[in-house]
Amino acid sequence: VKAIEKEEGRKGGVNVDEYRGVWVFAEQRGGKLLNVAIELLGEGRKIADELGTELSAVLLGHNIDDVAETLIKYGADRVLYADSELLDVYTTEGYAKVIYDLIEEKKPEILLIGATNIGRDLGPRLSARVHTGLTADCTRLDVDKENRRLMMTRPAFGGNLMATILCPNHRPQMSTVRPGVMEKAKLVEDRKGTVEKIAPKLTDANIKAKVVDVVKSDKPVVALEEAPIIVSGGRGLGNQEGFKLIEELAEKLGGVVGASRATVDAQWIDQPHQVGQTGKTVRPGLYVACGISGAIQHLAGMQDSKCIVAINKDPNAPIFEVADYGIVGDLYEVIPALIEALDNV
Ligand code: FAD
C-alpha cells in the first residue's frame, strides 16, 4: 500500500472534505432485493440523517427498474442504477469496475455492503482499488458526528472481544455488515427520490472470468437470516437423533432449524445452522430455543427475535432471562406435546 501511495502521491490519504454522502450497495438476485439491502437502507438512513447528508442506493443489474423504485420507498434519496446485460449476473470484475468508476466520479464518504458471499467478494476488491480500508463483518455502526467518522464495530479474535475500527484518512469509509443485525427500513409507498440511470463503461473485455453455468446445490439452503420462524436445538438434545424432533417441530410451525455451537462442534448438525456470535445473527418473529442454556455468545445471535420461547429443564438457565415464554421441563416431553397440540389446531 505504501508503494502505491508513494506512486500516486496519496501518502497522507485523501482530502476527506471532498467526499460526501452515504451509499448502500443494494444486492439483488434475479431482480429480488436481499433483506440485507433493506437492513442497510435502514441503517444508512440513520447515518445519513446524523451527518446531514444524502442516502444513495447503488443498484447493478439488467432490466430491474422496478427494484430501483422500491429502493426509494425504502428510504433512498437517490438510486444510482447501472443497467447492462453484462451486469445481469454478478461478476467480481464487472461489479467492481462499475462501482469503482462511480466512487471516483461521485466521491461518497461511506459505502456499506452486506456481508453476503457476494459482498465478501466485492468489498475487498473495491477497497483495494480505491486505496481505502474495509472493516469486514460489522455488527454495529456508530457515527462520530464532529469528525464525520464511521465507528465500525466487529467481533475480533474469534469473538472474544469487540473491536471498533476507524478509517481516518481515506475515503470512502467501507464496511461489510452482517445480514440480520440491523433493523430493516420501513416501506413507505409515496416516498420521493430520484433514479439516476448510469450507462456503465463496461465491455466484455473487462470481465475475464465468465459465468458459464449456475449449478444449484442439492443440499437445501439454510436461509436462517430470512426465516420468520426458527426452532433451535442445543446440547440438551443429548444426541444427534434429537434433531429429528427439532425438525418435526420446525416443520409443523413452518420454520427452519437452528442450532447452538455446542451441537455443531459435536457434529450433530452442519455449521450453516449455527446461531450466535460466530454463527448467524437472526431476528425472526418466533425463536424456539430447545435445550439451549443461553450463553452470551448464543444470545448475541438471537436476542433481538420478536418472540422467544425457551424449553429447558433448568429453571435457572440464562435463556429464560431473554425469553418471552419459558417452559421448564424435559424437551422430550414438552416438544411432542407441542406437536400434538399443533396437530389439533
Ligand atoms: P449447554 O450450555 O451445555 O446447555 C444445554 C442446556 O440444555 C442446559 O441449560 C440444560 O439445562 C438443558 N437441558 C439438558 N437436558 C435437557 C432436557 N432433556 N430438556 C430440556 N433441557 C435440557 N455458542 C453458540 O451457540 N453460538 C455461537 O456462535 C458461539 N460462539 C462462540 C464464540 C466464542 C469465542 C466462544 C468462546 C463460545 C461460543 N459459543 C457459541 C459457545 C457458547 O459459549 C456455549 O458453549 C454454547 O452456546 C452452549 O451450547 P448449548 O446451550 O447447546 O449447551
mmCIF file of C-alpha atoms and ligand atoms in Angstrom:
data_model
loop_
_atom_site.group_PDB
_atom_site.id
_atom_site.type_symbol
_atom_site.label_atom_id
_atom_site.label_comp_id
_atom_site.label_asym_id
_atom_site.label_seq_id
_atom_site.Cartn_x
_atom_site.Cartn_y
_atom_site.Cartn_z
ATOM 1 C CA VAL A 1 0.000 0.000 0.000
ATOM 2 C CA LYS A 2 2.874 2.350 0.879
ATOM 3 C CA ALA A 3 4.343 1.830 -2.582
ATOM 4 C CA ILE A 4 1.027 2.642 -4.233
ATOM 5 C CA GLU A 5 0.530 5.721 -2.062
ATOM 6 C CA LYS A 6 4.008 6.967 -2.906
ATOM 7 C CA GLU A 7 3.458 6.383 -6.569
ATOM 8 C CA GLU A 8 0.159 8.204 -6.545
ATOM 9 C CA GLY A 9 1.195 10.953 -4.150
ATOM 10 C CA ARG A 10 -1.510 9.905 -1.663
ATOM 11 C CA LYS A 11 0.810 9.484 1.316
ATOM 12 C CA GLY A 12 -1.439 11.245 3.784
ATOM 13 C CA GLY A 13 -4.665 9.745 2.429
ATOM 14 C CA VAL A 14 -7.221 11.822 0.510
ATOM 15 C CA ASN A 15 -8.876 15.170 1.098
ATOM 16 C CA VAL A 16 -11.764 13.803 3.122
ATOM 17 C CA ASP A 17 -13.776 17.023 2.748
ATOM 18 C CA GLU A 18 -14.278 16.270 -0.926
ATOM 19 C CA TYR A 19 -16.295 13.182 -0.016
ATOM 20 C CA ARG A 20 -19.961 13.390 0.935
ATOM 21 C CA GLY A 21 -22.977 11.098 1.081
ATOM 22 C CA VAL A 22 -23.765 7.621 2.361
ATOM 23 C CA TRP A 23 -24.018 4.766 -0.147
ATOM 24 C CA VAL A 24 -25.566 1.368 0.272
ATOM 25 C CA PHE A 25 -24.887 -1.497 -2.152
ATOM 26 C CA ALA A 26 -28.368 -2.823 -2.960
ATOM 27 C CA GLU A 27 -27.692 -6.504 -3.553
ATOM 28 C CA GLN A 28 -30.302 -8.301 -5.624
ATOM 29 C CA ARG A 29 -30.518 -11.772 -7.088
ATOM 30 C CA GLY A 30 -32.708 -12.281 -10.138
ATOM 31 C CA GLY A 31 -34.457 -8.952 -9.525
ATOM 32 C CA LYS A 32 -35.263 -9.738 -5.888
ATOM 33 C CA LEU A 33 -33.754 -7.467 -3.258
ATOM 34 C CA LEU A 34 -31.951 -9.241 -0.442
ATOM 35 C CA ASN A 35 -33.138 -8.488 3.077
ATOM 36 C CA VAL A 36 -29.668 -7.243 3.963
ATOM 37 C CA ALA A 37 -30.050 -4.442 1.407
ATOM 38 C CA ILE A 38 -33.217 -3.290 3.179
ATOM 39 C CA GLU A 39 -31.453 -3.532 6.548
ATOM 40 C CA LEU A 40 -28.564 -1.422 5.234
ATOM 41 C CA LEU A 41 -31.011 1.173 3.940
ATOM 42 C CA GLY A 42 -32.490 1.403 7.450
ATOM 43 C CA GLU A 43 -29.034 1.849 8.992
ATOM 44 C CA GLY A 44 -27.780 4.069 6.157
ATOM 45 C CA ARG A 45 -30.786 6.394 6.598
ATOM 46 C CA LYS A 46 -29.922 6.900 10.281
ATOM 47 C CA ILE A 47 -26.252 7.601 9.484
ATOM 48 C CA ALA A 48 -27.089 9.974 6.620
ATOM 49 C CA ASP A 49 -29.545 11.914 8.810
ATOM 50 C CA GLU A 50 -26.969 12.218 11.592
ATOM 51 C CA LEU A 51 -24.396 13.563 9.146
ATOM 52 C CA GLY A 52 -26.960 15.744 7.356
ATOM 53 C CA THR A 53 -26.202 14.156 4.004
ATOM 54 C CA GLU A 54 -27.864 12.176 1.244
ATOM 55 C CA LEU A 55 -28.514 8.409 1.197
ATOM 56 C CA SER A 56 -27.916 6.677 -2.135
ATOM 57 C CA ALA A 57 -28.556 3.071 -3.105
ATOM 58 C CA VAL A 58 -26.209 1.573 -5.677
ATOM 59 C CA LEU A 59 -28.055 -0.923 -7.859
ATOM 60 C CA LEU A 60 -26.434 -3.029 -10.583
ATOM 61 C CA GLY A 61 -28.295 -5.435 -12.849
ATOM 62 C CA HIS A 62 -30.348 -5.646 -16.009
ATOM 63 C CA ASN A 63 -33.987 -4.653 -16.570
ATOM 64 C CA ILE A 64 -34.752 -4.171 -12.897
ATOM 65 C CA ASP A 65 -36.239 -0.658 -12.961
ATOM 66 C CA ASP A 66 -38.933 -1.793 -10.504
ATOM 67 C CA VAL A 67 -36.229 -2.626 -7.937
ATOM 68 C CA ALA A 68 -34.840 0.910 -8.313
ATOM 69 C CA GLU A 69 -38.288 2.342 -7.496
ATOM 70 C CA THR A 70 -38.603 0.024 -4.480
ATOM 71 C CA LEU A 71 -35.293 1.305 -3.074
ATOM 72 C CA ILE A 72 -36.742 4.805 -2.919
ATOM 73 C CA LYS A 73 -39.736 3.501 -0.983
ATOM 74 C CA TYR A 74 -37.242 2.001 1.488
ATOM 75 C CA GLY A 75 -35.641 5.379 2.122
ATOM 76 C CA ALA A 76 -33.001 6.060 -0.561
ATOM 77 C CA ASP A 77 -32.913 9.721 -1.639
ATOM 78 C CA ARG A 78 -31.254 8.660 -4.847
ATOM 79 C CA VAL A 79 -30.679 5.396 -6.675
ATOM 80 C CA LEU A 80 -27.569 5.049 -8.825
ATOM 81 C CA TYR A 81 -28.815 2.371 -11.194
ATOM 82 C CA ALA A 82 -26.331 0.807 -13.625
ATOM 83 C CA ASP A 83 -28.259 -1.234 -16.169
ATOM 84 C CA SER A 84 -26.389 -3.560 -18.518
ATOM 85 C CA GLU A 85 -26.696 -7.074 -19.846
ATOM 86 C CA LEU A 86 -23.149 -7.583 -18.560
ATOM 87 C CA LEU A 87 -24.369 -6.893 -15.012
ATOM 88 C CA ASP A 88 -27.246 -9.364 -15.134
ATOM 89 C CA VAL A 89 -25.190 -11.992 -13.299
ATOM 90 C CA TYR A 90 -22.675 -10.969 -10.629
ATOM 91 C CA THR A 91 -19.032 -10.992 -11.631
ATOM 92 C CA THR A 92 -16.296 -9.600 -9.400
ATOM 93 C CA GLU A 93 -14.607 -7.690 -12.201
ATOM 94 C CA GLY A 94 -17.773 -6.241 -13.734
ATOM 95 C CA TYR A 95 -19.354 -5.083 -10.488
ATOM 96 C CA ALA A 96 -16.068 -3.812 -9.012
ATOM 97 C CA LYS A 97 -15.313 -1.765 -12.113
ATOM 98 C CA VAL A 98 -18.718 -0.087 -12.292
ATOM 99 C CA ILE A 99 -18.796 0.800 -8.582
ATOM 100 C CA TYR A 100 -15.160 1.932 -8.669
ATOM 101 C CA ASP A 101 -15.944 4.307 -11.560
ATOM 102 C CA LEU A 102 -18.922 5.676 -9.606
ATOM 103 C CA ILE A 103 -16.822 6.222 -6.458
ATOM 104 C CA GLU A 104 -14.137 8.070 -8.421
ATOM 105 C CA GLU A 105 -16.735 10.311 -10.037
ATOM 106 C CA LYS A 106 -19.109 10.997 -7.163
ATOM 107 C CA LYS A 107 -16.919 10.550 -4.056
ATOM 108 C CA PRO A 108 -19.122 9.105 -1.293
ATOM 109 C CA GLU A 109 -17.861 9.317 2.290
ATOM 110 C CA ILE A 110 -19.357 5.968 3.370
ATOM 111 C CA LEU A 111 -20.099 2.734 1.483
ATOM 112 C CA LEU A 112 -21.967 -0.112 3.180
ATOM 113 C CA ILE A 113 -22.154 -3.616 1.708
ATOM 114 C CA GLY A 114 -23.907 -6.726 3.073
ATOM 115 C CA ALA A 115 -21.505 -9.413 4.333
ATOM 116 C CA THR A 116 -23.022 -11.996 1.995
ATOM 117 C CA ASN A 117 -20.933 -14.252 -0.259
ATOM 118 C CA ILE A 118 -21.084 -11.583 -2.956
ATOM 119 C CA GLY A 119 -20.421 -8.730 -0.518
ATOM 120 C CA ARG A 120 -17.415 -10.519 0.962
ATOM 121 C CA ASP A 121 -16.034 -10.890 -2.545
ATOM 122 C CA LEU A 122 -16.828 -7.394 -3.786
ATOM 123 C CA GLY A 123 -15.855 -5.366 -0.681
ATOM 124 C CA PRO A 124 -12.148 -6.231 -0.532
ATOM 125 C CA ARG A 125 -11.726 -5.886 -4.301
ATOM 126 C CA LEU A 126 -13.248 -2.416 -4.237
ATOM 127 C CA SER A 127 -11.451 -1.160 -1.157
ATOM 128 C CA ALA A 128 -8.090 -2.233 -2.556
ATOM 129 C CA ARG A 129 -8.825 -0.477 -5.804
ATOM 130 C CA VAL A 130 -9.755 2.844 -4.173
ATOM 131 C CA HIS A 131 -6.931 2.505 -1.592
ATOM 132 C CA THR A 132 -9.193 2.680 1.410
ATOM 133 C CA GLY A 133 -9.729 0.376 4.381
ATOM 134 C CA LEU A 134 -12.519 -2.140 4.806
ATOM 135 C CA THR A 135 -13.955 -3.265 8.118
ATOM 136 C CA ALA A 136 -15.465 -6.654 7.383
ATOM 137 C CA ASP A 137 -18.395 -8.367 9.070
ATOM 138 C CA CYS A 138 -19.545 -5.458 11.253
ATOM 139 C CA THR A 139 -22.269 -5.957 13.809
ATOM 140 C CA ARG A 140 -22.632 -2.313 14.852
ATOM 141 C CA LEU A 141 -22.131 1.109 13.293
ATOM 142 C CA ASP A 142 -21.965 4.451 15.112
ATOM 143 C CA VAL A 143 -21.200 7.962 13.960
ATOM 144 C CA ASP A 144 -18.670 10.446 15.343
ATOM 145 C CA LYS A 145 -20.594 13.418 14.012
ATOM 146 C CA GLU A 146 -17.995 16.063 14.738
ATOM 147 C CA ASN A 147 -15.266 14.336 12.711
ATOM 148 C CA ARG A 148 -17.698 12.723 10.230
ATOM 149 C CA ARG A 149 -16.245 9.347 11.103
ATOM 150 C CA LEU A 150 -17.953 5.998 10.995
ATOM 151 C CA MET A 151 -17.138 3.830 14.012
ATOM 152 C CA MET A 152 -17.308 0.284 12.745
ATOM 153 C CA THR A 153 -17.565 -2.487 15.321
ATOM 154 C CA ARG A 154 -16.974 -6.183 14.690
ATOM 155 C CA PRO A 155 -16.076 -9.278 16.692
ATOM 156 C CA ALA A 156 -12.320 -9.937 16.789
ATOM 157 C CA PHE A 157 -10.069 -12.751 18.000
ATOM 158 C CA GLY A 158 -12.665 -15.456 17.425
ATOM 159 C CA GLY A 159 -15.414 -13.400 19.011
ATOM 160 C CA ASN A 160 -13.582 -12.880 22.306
ATOM 161 C CA LEU A 161 -13.649 -9.104 22.026
ATOM 162 C CA MET A 162 -15.448 -6.427 20.051
ATOM 163 C CA ALA A 163 -13.163 -4.094 18.086
ATOM 164 C CA THR A 164 -14.207 -0.612 16.942
ATOM 165 C CA ILE A 165 -12.327 0.409 13.833
ATOM 166 C CA LEU A 166 -11.896 3.840 12.246
ATOM 167 C CA CYS A 167 -10.787 4.880 8.792
ATOM 168 C CA PRO A 168 -9.495 8.410 9.420
ATOM 169 C CA ASN A 169 -7.613 9.470 6.283
ATOM 170 C CA HIS A 170 -9.107 7.550 3.403
ATOM 171 C CA ARG A 171 -12.496 7.588 1.759
ATOM 172 C CA PRO A 172 -14.990 6.104 1.397
ATOM 173 C CA GLN A 173 -15.171 4.524 4.823
ATOM 174 C CA MET A 174 -16.136 0.996 3.857
ATOM 175 C CA SER A 175 -17.819 -1.707 5.827
ATOM 176 C CA THR A 176 -19.443 -5.055 5.160
ATOM 177 C CA VAL A 177 -22.294 -5.640 7.595
ATOM 178 C CA ARG A 178 -23.623 -8.977 8.791
ATOM 179 C CA PRO A 179 -27.079 -9.863 7.484
ATOM 180 C CA GLY A 180 -29.793 -9.896 10.128
ATOM 181 C CA VAL A 181 -28.103 -7.474 12.521
ATOM 182 C CA MET A 182 -29.595 -4.116 11.523
ATOM 183 C CA GLU A 183 -33.278 -3.329 11.553
ATOM 184 C CA LYS A 184 -34.987 -3.264 8.169
ATOM 185 C CA ALA A 185 -36.114 0.069 6.704
ATOM 186 C CA LYS A 186 -39.884 0.528 6.553
ATOM 187 C CA LEU A 187 -41.536 0.654 3.146
ATOM 188 C CA VAL A 188 -43.328 3.973 2.529
ATOM 189 C CA GLU A 189 -45.304 3.897 -0.720
ATOM 190 C CA ASP A 190 -45.284 7.615 -1.513
ATOM 191 C CA ARG A 191 -41.683 8.423 -0.572
ATOM 192 C CA LYS A 192 -39.957 10.625 -3.179
ATOM 193 C CA GLY A 193 -36.482 10.234 -4.620
ATOM 194 C CA THR A 194 -34.576 10.163 -7.897
ATOM 195 C CA VAL A 195 -33.358 7.286 -10.004
ATOM 196 C CA GLU A 196 -30.147 8.202 -11.833
ATOM 197 C CA LYS A 197 -29.621 5.748 -14.656
ATOM 198 C CA ILE A 198 -25.942 5.115 -15.273
ATOM 199 C CA ALA A 199 -24.595 3.854 -18.591
ATOM 200 C CA PRO A 200 -21.705 1.734 -17.306
ATOM 201 C CA LYS A 201 -18.371 1.945 -19.110
ATOM 202 C CA LEU A 202 -18.144 -1.810 -19.339
ATOM 203 C CA THR A 203 -17.281 -4.168 -22.171
ATOM 204 C CA ASP A 204 -16.881 -7.899 -22.459
ATOM 205 C CA ALA A 205 -13.122 -7.379 -22.272
ATOM 206 C CA ASN A 206 -13.425 -6.021 -18.703
ATOM 207 C CA ILE A 207 -14.793 -9.333 -17.469
ATOM 208 C CA LYS A 208 -12.184 -12.048 -17.753
ATOM 209 C CA ALA A 209 -13.936 -14.638 -15.583
ATOM 210 C CA LYS A 210 -17.221 -15.645 -17.226
ATOM 211 C CA VAL A 211 -20.124 -17.436 -15.578
ATOM 212 C CA VAL A 212 -20.813 -20.380 -17.894
ATOM 213 C CA ASP A 213 -23.310 -22.244 -15.768
ATOM 214 C CA VAL A 214 -25.064 -21.956 -12.422
ATOM 215 C CA VAL A 215 -25.403 -25.318 -10.647
ATOM 216 C CA LYS A 216 -27.747 -25.346 -7.687
ATOM 217 C CA SER A 217 -26.526 -27.267 -4.621
ATOM 218 C CA ASP A 218 -28.591 -30.387 -3.925
ATOM 219 C CA LYS A 219 -28.343 -29.645 -0.197
ATOM 220 C CA PRO A 220 -31.241 -27.487 0.979
ATOM 221 C CA VAL A 221 -30.169 -23.879 1.589
ATOM 222 C CA VAL A 222 -30.308 -22.896 5.243
ATOM 223 C CA ALA A 223 -31.848 -19.458 4.948
ATOM 224 C CA LEU A 224 -31.761 -18.738 8.672
ATOM 225 C CA GLU A 225 -31.476 -14.961 8.327
ATOM 226 C CA GLU A 226 -34.600 -14.792 6.185
ATOM 227 C CA ALA A 227 -36.702 -17.258 8.190
ATOM 228 C CA PRO A 228 -39.716 -15.866 10.077
ATOM 229 C CA ILE A 229 -39.677 -18.872 12.459
ATOM 230 C CA ILE A 230 -36.638 -20.733 13.823
ATOM 231 C CA VAL A 231 -36.606 -23.782 16.094
ATOM 232 C CA SER A 232 -33.127 -24.321 17.535
ATOM 233 C CA GLY A 233 -31.646 -27.289 19.318
ATOM 234 C CA GLY A 234 -28.863 -27.325 21.904
ATOM 235 C CA ARG A 235 -26.746 -29.802 23.833
ATOM 236 C CA GLY A 236 -29.834 -30.599 25.902
ATOM 237 C CA LEU A 237 -30.939 -32.799 22.995
ATOM 238 C CA GLY A 238 -28.354 -35.291 24.204
ATOM 239 C CA ASN A 239 -27.510 -36.686 20.776
ATOM 240 C CA GLN A 240 -27.761 -36.169 17.022
ATOM 241 C CA GLU A 241 -31.035 -38.115 16.803
ATOM 242 C CA GLY A 242 -32.642 -35.375 18.897
ATOM 243 C CA PHE A 243 -32.560 -33.047 15.911
ATOM 244 C CA LYS A 244 -35.303 -35.195 14.287
ATOM 245 C CA LEU A 245 -37.669 -33.833 16.930
ATOM 246 C CA ILE A 246 -36.474 -30.269 16.298
ATOM 247 C CA GLU A 247 -37.045 -30.775 12.549
ATOM 248 C CA GLU A 248 -40.531 -32.073 13.202
ATOM 249 C CA LEU A 249 -41.482 -29.071 15.328
ATOM 250 C CA ALA A 250 -39.900 -26.680 12.823
ATOM 251 C CA GLU A 251 -41.880 -28.263 10.016
ATOM 252 C CA LYS A 252 -45.144 -28.055 11.978
ATOM 253 C CA LEU A 253 -44.544 -24.351 12.605
ATOM 254 C CA GLY A 254 -43.365 -23.659 9.042
ATOM 255 C CA GLY A 255 -39.915 -22.707 10.267
ATOM 256 C CA VAL A 256 -36.286 -23.742 9.807
ATOM 257 C CA VAL A 257 -33.823 -25.496 12.110
ATOM 258 C CA GLY A 258 -31.181 -23.567 14.047
ATOM 259 C CA ALA A 259 -28.553 -24.838 16.477
ATOM 260 C CA SER A 260 -26.159 -23.852 19.224
ATOM 261 C CA ARG A 261 -22.421 -24.097 18.650
ATOM 262 C CA ALA A 262 -22.131 -26.980 21.112
ATOM 263 C CA THR A 263 -24.195 -29.154 18.756
ATOM 264 C CA VAL A 264 -22.243 -28.024 15.694
ATOM 265 C CA ASP A 265 -18.946 -28.771 17.458
ATOM 266 C CA ALA A 266 -20.322 -32.210 18.362
ATOM 267 C CA GLN A 267 -21.112 -32.702 14.638
ATOM 268 C CA TRP A 268 -24.775 -33.347 15.301
ATOM 269 C CA ILE A 269 -25.659 -30.734 12.658
ATOM 270 C CA ASP A 270 -23.899 -28.662 9.948
ATOM 271 C CA GLN A 271 -22.382 -25.239 10.676
ATOM 272 C CA PRO A 272 -24.756 -23.232 8.423
ATOM 273 C CA HIS A 273 -27.417 -23.900 11.096
ATOM 274 C CA GLN A 274 -25.390 -22.259 13.884
ATOM 275 C CA VAL A 275 -26.867 -19.190 15.535
ATOM 276 C CA GLY A 276 -24.687 -16.834 17.555
ATOM 277 C CA GLN A 277 -21.619 -14.686 17.646
ATOM 278 C CA THR A 278 -19.597 -16.996 15.412
ATOM 279 C CA GLY A 279 -22.669 -18.251 13.556
ATOM 280 C CA LYS A 280 -25.582 -16.335 12.100
ATOM 281 C CA THR A 281 -27.381 -13.368 13.558
ATOM 282 C CA VAL A 282 -31.139 -13.763 13.292
ATOM 283 C CA ARG A 283 -34.213 -11.785 14.303
ATOM 284 C CA PRO A 284 -37.229 -13.925 13.359
ATOM 285 C CA GLY A 285 -40.789 -13.363 14.522
ATOM 286 C CA LEU A 286 -40.556 -16.561 16.619
ATOM 287 C CA TYR A 287 -37.426 -18.239 18.033
ATOM 288 C CA VAL A 288 -37.883 -21.501 19.927
ATOM 289 C CA ALA A 289 -34.761 -22.496 21.918
ATOM 290 C CA CYS A 290 -34.826 -26.166 22.971
ATOM 291 C CA GLY A 291 -32.207 -27.438 25.408
ATOM 292 C CA ILE A 292 -30.071 -24.320 24.960
ATOM 293 C CA SER A 293 -28.595 -22.757 28.104
ATOM 294 C CA GLY A 294 -28.397 -19.194 26.751
ATOM 295 C CA ALA A 295 -24.657 -18.491 26.747
ATOM 296 C CA ILE A 296 -23.828 -14.875 25.888
ATOM 297 C CA GLN A 297 -22.393 -15.945 22.503
ATOM 298 C CA HIS A 298 -25.660 -17.647 21.586
ATOM 299 C CA LEU A 299 -27.783 -14.740 22.806
ATOM 300 C CA ALA A 300 -25.705 -12.342 20.669
ATOM 301 C CA GLY A 301 -27.154 -14.030 17.603
ATOM 302 C CA MET A 302 -30.851 -14.252 18.533
ATOM 303 C CA GLN A 303 -31.845 -11.930 21.361
ATOM 304 C CA ASP A 304 -33.495 -9.430 19.001
ATOM 305 C CA SER A 305 -36.041 -12.038 17.885
ATOM 306 C CA LYS A 306 -39.588 -10.690 18.275
ATOM 307 C CA CYS A 307 -40.841 -13.574 20.413
ATOM 308 C CA ILE A 308 -38.556 -16.049 22.200
ATOM 309 C CA VAL A 309 -39.840 -19.332 23.595
ATOM 310 C CA ALA A 310 -37.388 -21.351 25.713
ATOM 311 C CA ILE A 311 -37.711 -25.004 26.723
ATOM 312 C CA ASN A 312 -35.187 -26.054 29.365
ATOM 313 C CA LYS A 313 -35.292 -28.383 32.353
ATOM 314 C CA ASP A 314 -33.168 -25.990 34.433
ATOM 315 C CA PRO A 315 -35.337 -23.137 35.794
ATOM 316 C CA ASN A 316 -32.168 -21.051 36.319
ATOM 317 C CA ALA A 317 -30.921 -21.344 32.727
ATOM 318 C CA PRO A 318 -29.931 -17.857 31.460
ATOM 319 C CA ILE A 319 -32.062 -18.335 28.323
ATOM 320 C CA PHE A 320 -35.124 -17.627 30.495
ATOM 321 C CA GLU A 321 -33.840 -14.082 31.075
ATOM 322 C CA VAL A 322 -34.431 -13.189 27.429
ATOM 323 C CA ALA A 323 -37.429 -15.487 26.826
ATOM 324 C CA ASP A 324 -40.947 -14.102 26.404
ATOM 325 C CA TYR A 325 -42.353 -17.543 27.248
ATOM 326 C CA GLY A 326 -40.454 -20.147 29.239
ATOM 327 C CA ILE A 327 -41.345 -23.805 29.646
ATOM 328 C CA VAL A 328 -39.441 -25.570 32.426
ATOM 329 C CA GLY A 329 -39.369 -29.249 31.582
ATOM 330 C CA ASP A 330 -37.788 -32.097 29.681
ATOM 331 C CA LEU A 331 -37.811 -31.229 25.991
ATOM 332 C CA TYR A 332 -38.546 -34.871 25.163
ATOM 333 C CA GLU A 333 -41.895 -34.437 26.923
ATOM 334 C CA VAL A 334 -42.602 -30.810 26.015
ATOM 335 C CA ILE A 335 -41.897 -30.923 22.257
ATOM 336 C CA PRO A 336 -44.066 -33.986 21.492
ATOM 337 C CA ALA A 337 -46.873 -32.346 23.487
ATOM 338 C CA LEU A 338 -46.462 -29.139 21.447
ATOM 339 C CA ILE A 339 -46.505 -31.116 18.192
ATOM 340 C CA GLU A 340 -49.646 -32.922 19.267
ATOM 341 C CA ALA A 341 -51.300 -29.645 20.218
ATOM 342 C CA LEU A 342 -50.371 -28.152 16.823
ATOM 343 C CA ASP A 343 -51.855 -31.198 15.086
ATOM 344 C CA ASN A 344 -55.156 -30.418 16.760
ATOM 345 C CA VAL A 345 -55.230 -26.725 15.803
HETATM 346 P P1 FAD B 1 -25.136 -26.072 27.141
HETATM 347 O O1 FAD B 1 -24.604 -24.789 27.611
HETATM 348 O O2 FAD B 1 -24.498 -27.318 27.604
HETATM 349 O O3 FAD B 1 -26.689 -26.100 27.551
HETATM 350 C C1 FAD B 1 -27.509 -27.221 27.473
HETATM 351 C C2 FAD B 1 -28.834 -26.871 28.152
HETATM 352 O O4 FAD B 1 -29.759 -27.895 27.915
HETATM 353 C C3 FAD B 1 -28.714 -26.676 29.652
HETATM 354 O O5 FAD B 1 -29.223 -25.412 30.004
HETATM 355 C C4 FAD B 1 -29.562 -27.821 30.235
HETATM 356 O O6 FAD B 1 -30.271 -27.437 31.408
HETATM 357 C C5 FAD B 1 -30.515 -28.088 29.100
HETATM 358 N N1 FAD B 1 -31.031 -29.466 29.068
HETATM 359 C C6 FAD B 1 -30.321 -30.629 29.203
HETATM 360 N N2 FAD B 1 -31.127 -31.684 29.025
HETATM 361 C C7 FAD B 1 -32.374 -31.204 28.776
HETATM 362 C C8 FAD B 1 -33.631 -31.812 28.507
HETATM 363 N N3 FAD B 1 -33.790 -33.132 28.407
HETATM 364 N N4 FAD B 1 -34.708 -30.988 28.314
HETATM 365 C C9 FAD B 1 -34.573 -29.623 28.377
HETATM 366 N N5 FAD B 1 -33.393 -29.013 28.633
HETATM 367 C C10 FAD B 1 -32.316 -29.783 28.806
HETATM 368 N N6 FAD B 1 -22.377 -20.716 21.071
HETATM 369 C C11 FAD B 1 -23.386 -20.599 20.182
HETATM 370 O O7 FAD B 1 -24.467 -21.160 20.367
HETATM 371 N N7 FAD B 1 -23.206 -19.829 19.062
HETATM 372 C C12 FAD B 1 -22.049 -19.179 18.787
HETATM 373 O O8 FAD B 1 -21.957 -18.538 17.737
HETATM 374 C C13 FAD B 1 -20.989 -19.279 19.729
HETATM 375 N N8 FAD B 1 -19.834 -18.612 19.527
HETATM 376 C C14 FAD B 1 -18.837 -18.681 20.469
HETATM 377 C C15 FAD B 1 -17.667 -17.927 20.337
HETATM 378 C C16 FAD B 1 -16.677 -17.978 21.289
HETATM 379 C C17 FAD B 1 -15.449 -17.154 21.110
HETATM 380 C C18 FAD B 1 -16.848 -18.807 22.421
HETATM 381 C C19 FAD B 1 -15.795 -18.851 23.479
HETATM 382 C C20 FAD B 1 -18.007 -19.557 22.582
HETATM 383 C C21 FAD B 1 -19.019 -19.524 21.611
HETATM 384 N N9 FAD B 1 -20.185 -20.271 21.746
HETATM 385 C C22 FAD B 1 -21.199 -20.099 20.857
HETATM 386 C C23 FAD B 1 -20.318 -21.322 22.795
HETATM 387 C C24 FAD B 1 -21.117 -20.873 23.986
HETATM 388 O O9 FAD B 1 -20.284 -20.247 24.925
HETATM 389 C C25 FAD B 1 -21.780 -22.093 24.656
HETATM 390 O O10 FAD B 1 -20.790 -23.039 24.982
HETATM 391 C C26 FAD B 1 -22.838 -22.793 23.794
HETATM 392 O O11 FAD B 1 -23.747 -21.845 23.285
HETATM 393 C C27 FAD B 1 -23.564 -23.814 24.643
HETATM 394 O O12 FAD B 1 -24.477 -24.516 23.846
HETATM 395 P P2 FAD B 1 -25.776 -25.167 24.478
HETATM 396 O O13 FAD B 1 -26.627 -24.089 25.106
HETATM 397 O O14 FAD B 1 -26.395 -26.014 23.427
HETATM 398 O O15 FAD B 1 -25.188 -26.163 25.567
#
